[in-house]
Amino acid sequence: MRCRTLAQGLRAQGAQVRFICRAHSRHQLDALGADAFAVTGLPAPPIDMDPVASTAADDYAR
């Protein structure tokens, strides 16, 4: 995850980093917390708004 790599570099230079993540089907909340980052979890979106569950989002990501 590029955001985590950037955050690790910033933290190494003394920055305070906080992630704000929506709890969708492939969220990284636990992994970020395990790396000792401050994490705020937003509620999961309704299933029809979950970008990971959408075929259009899957096609876009390819």
Short mmCIF file of N, CA and C in Angstrom, two decimals:
data_model
loop_
_atom_site.label_atom_id
_atom_site.label_comp_id
_atom_site.label_asym_id
_atom_site.label_seq_id
_atom_site.Cartn_x
_atom_site.Cartn_y
_atom_site.Cartn_z
N MET A 1 0.84 -1.16 0.00
CA MET A 1 0.00 0.00 0.00
C MET A 1 0.89 1.23 0.00
N ARG A 2 0.75 2.05 -1.00
CA ARG A 2 1.61 3.23 -1.13
C ARG A 2 1.43 4.22 0.01
N CYS A 3 0.20 4.35 0.50
CA CYS A 3 -0.05 5.29 1.60
C CYS A 3 0.73 4.89 2.84
N ARG A 4 0.80 3.60 3.12
CA ARG A 4 1.52 3.13 4.30
C ARG A 4 3.01 3.38 4.14
N THR A 5 3.55 3.15 2.96
CA THR A 5 4.97 3.39 2.71
C THR A 5 5.30 4.87 2.89
N LEU A 6 4.46 5.74 2.34
CA LEU A 6 4.65 7.17 2.51
C LEU A 6 4.56 7.55 3.98
N ALA A 7 3.57 7.01 4.68
CA ALA A 7 3.39 7.31 6.10
C ALA A 7 4.59 6.85 6.93
N GLN A 8 5.15 5.71 6.60
CA GLN A 8 6.34 5.22 7.32
C GLN A 8 7.51 6.18 7.13
N GLY A 9 7.68 6.68 5.92
CA GLY A 9 8.75 7.63 5.65
C GLY A 9 8.53 8.95 6.39
N LEU A 10 7.30 9.42 6.39
CA LEU A 10 6.99 10.66 7.10
C LEU A 10 7.18 10.50 8.60
N ARG A 11 6.74 9.35 9.13
CA ARG A 11 6.89 9.11 10.56
C ARG A 11 8.37 9.04 10.94
N ALA A 12 9.19 8.45 10.08
CA ALA A 12 10.63 8.37 10.35
C ALA A 12 11.27 9.76 10.42
N GLN A 13 10.64 10.73 9.77
CA GLN A 13 11.13 12.11 9.81
C GLN A 13 10.46 12.94 10.90
N GLY A 14 9.68 12.29 11.75
CA GLY A 14 9.08 12.96 12.89
C GLY A 14 7.64 13.41 12.74
N ALA A 15 7.01 13.11 11.61
CA ALA A 15 5.61 13.52 11.41
C ALA A 15 4.67 12.63 12.21
N GLN A 16 3.53 13.20 12.59
CA GLN A 16 2.46 12.42 13.19
C GLN A 16 1.50 12.06 12.08
N VAL A 17 1.17 10.78 11.97
CA VAL A 17 0.34 10.29 10.86
C VAL A 17 -0.93 9.67 11.41
N ARG A 18 -2.06 9.98 10.79
CA ARG A 18 -3.33 9.35 11.13
C ARG A 18 -4.01 8.93 9.82
N PHE A 19 -4.51 7.71 9.80
CA PHE A 19 -5.28 7.21 8.66
C PHE A 19 -6.75 7.29 9.00
N ILE A 20 -7.55 7.70 8.05
CA ILE A 20 -9.01 7.67 8.17
C ILE A 20 -9.49 6.81 7.02
N CYS A 21 -10.03 5.64 7.38
CA CYS A 21 -10.37 4.63 6.36
C CYS A 21 -11.82 4.19 6.51
N ARG A 22 -12.47 3.98 5.39
CA ARG A 22 -13.80 3.40 5.40
C ARG A 22 -13.66 1.88 5.48
N ALA A 23 -14.49 1.26 6.28
CA ALA A 23 -14.42 -0.19 6.50
C ALA A 23 -15.15 -0.93 5.38
N HIS A 24 -14.60 -0.89 4.17
CA HIS A 24 -15.19 -1.66 3.06
C HIS A 24 -14.59 -3.07 3.08
N SER A 25 -14.89 -3.86 2.08
CA SER A 25 -14.54 -5.29 2.12
C SER A 25 -13.04 -5.58 2.12
N ARG A 26 -12.19 -4.66 1.66
CA ARG A 26 -10.74 -4.91 1.67
C ARG A 26 -9.98 -3.84 2.45
N HIS A 27 -10.58 -3.36 3.52
CA HIS A 27 -9.94 -2.29 4.29
C HIS A 27 -8.65 -2.77 4.94
N GLN A 28 -7.82 -1.83 5.35
CA GLN A 28 -6.51 -2.11 5.95
C GLN A 28 -6.43 -1.62 7.40
N LEU A 29 -7.57 -1.43 8.05
CA LEU A 29 -7.58 -0.87 9.40
C LEU A 29 -6.72 -1.67 10.37
N ASP A 30 -6.87 -2.99 10.39
CA ASP A 30 -6.10 -3.82 11.32
C ASP A 30 -4.60 -3.77 11.02
N ALA A 31 -4.24 -3.83 9.75
CA ALA A 31 -2.82 -3.81 9.37
C ALA A 31 -2.19 -2.47 9.73
N LEU A 32 -2.90 -1.39 9.52
CA LEU A 32 -2.37 -0.07 9.86
C LEU A 32 -2.22 0.07 11.37
N GLY A 33 -3.20 -0.42 12.11
CA GLY A 33 -3.11 -0.40 13.57
C GLY A 33 -1.96 -1.25 14.08
N ALA A 34 -1.71 -2.39 13.43
CA ALA A 34 -0.59 -3.26 13.82
C ALA A 34 0.75 -2.57 13.58
N ASP A 35 0.79 -1.65 12.63
CA ASP A 35 2.01 -0.87 12.37
C ASP A 35 2.10 0.35 13.28
N ALA A 36 1.23 0.41 14.29
CA ALA A 36 1.21 1.48 15.30
C ALA A 36 0.85 2.84 14.73
N PHE A 37 0.07 2.87 13.64
CA PHE A 37 -0.46 4.13 13.13
C PHE A 37 -1.77 4.42 13.84
N ALA A 38 -2.06 5.70 14.05
CA ALA A 38 -3.37 6.09 14.55
C ALA A 38 -4.36 5.87 13.41
N VAL A 39 -5.48 5.21 13.72
CA VAL A 39 -6.45 4.86 12.69
C VAL A 39 -7.85 5.24 13.17
N THR A 40 -8.59 5.91 12.29
CA THR A 40 -10.00 6.18 12.54
C THR A 40 -10.79 5.44 11.48
N GLY A 41 -11.69 4.56 11.91
CA GLY A 41 -12.51 3.80 10.97
C GLY A 41 -13.86 4.45 10.76
N LEU A 42 -14.21 4.64 9.52
CA LEU A 42 -15.53 5.14 9.16
C LEU A 42 -16.44 3.94 8.93
N PRO A 43 -17.74 4.09 9.12
CA PRO A 43 -18.64 2.95 8.91
C PRO A 43 -18.60 2.46 7.47
N ALA A 44 -18.88 1.19 7.30
CA ALA A 44 -18.91 0.60 5.96
C ALA A 44 -20.06 1.21 5.17
N PRO A 45 -19.86 1.38 3.86
CA PRO A 45 -20.95 1.91 3.03
C PRO A 45 -21.98 0.82 2.78
N PRO A 46 -23.18 1.20 2.36
CA PRO A 46 -24.14 0.18 1.94
C PRO A 46 -23.54 -0.65 0.82
N ILE A 47 -23.92 -1.89 0.70
CA ILE A 47 -23.30 -2.81 -0.26
C ILE A 47 -23.36 -2.27 -1.69
N ASP A 48 -24.41 -1.55 -2.06
CA ASP A 48 -24.49 -1.03 -3.42
C ASP A 48 -23.55 0.15 -3.65
N MET A 49 -22.95 0.69 -2.58
CA MET A 49 -21.99 1.78 -2.72
C MET A 49 -20.56 1.30 -2.48
N ASP A 50 -20.36 0.02 -2.17
CA ASP A 50 -19.03 -0.51 -1.90
C ASP A 50 -18.27 -0.60 -3.21
N PRO A 51 -17.21 0.22 -3.40
CA PRO A 51 -16.50 0.21 -4.68
C PRO A 51 -15.83 -1.12 -4.99
N VAL A 52 -15.53 -1.90 -3.98
CA VAL A 52 -14.89 -3.19 -4.23
C VAL A 52 -15.91 -4.21 -4.72
N ALA A 53 -17.16 -4.09 -4.27
CA ALA A 53 -18.19 -5.03 -4.66
C ALA A 53 -18.74 -4.71 -6.06
N SER A 54 -18.45 -3.56 -6.56
CA SER A 54 -19.00 -3.12 -7.84
C SER A 54 -18.17 -3.66 -9.00
N THR A 55 -18.86 -4.14 -10.02
CA THR A 55 -18.14 -4.61 -11.20
C THR A 55 -17.48 -3.46 -11.93
N ALA A 56 -18.11 -2.30 -11.92
CA ALA A 56 -17.53 -1.14 -12.59
C ALA A 56 -16.20 -0.77 -11.92
N ALA A 57 -16.16 -0.83 -10.61
CA ALA A 57 -14.92 -0.52 -9.90
C ALA A 57 -13.86 -1.57 -10.20
N ASP A 58 -14.28 -2.82 -10.31
CA ASP A 58 -13.32 -3.87 -10.64
C ASP A 58 -12.75 -3.66 -12.03
N ASP A 59 -13.57 -3.27 -12.98
CA ASP A 59 -13.10 -3.01 -14.33
C ASP A 59 -12.17 -1.80 -14.35
N TYR A 60 -12.49 -0.78 -13.57
CA TYR A 60 -11.67 0.42 -13.53
C TYR A 60 -10.27 0.12 -12.95
N ALA A 61 -10.22 -0.76 -11.94
CA ALA A 61 -8.97 -1.05 -11.27
C ALA A 61 -8.01 -1.87 -12.14
N ARG A 62 -8.49 -2.46 -13.19
CA ARG A 62 -7.64 -3.33 -14.01
C ARG A 62 -6.82 -2.57 -14.99
#
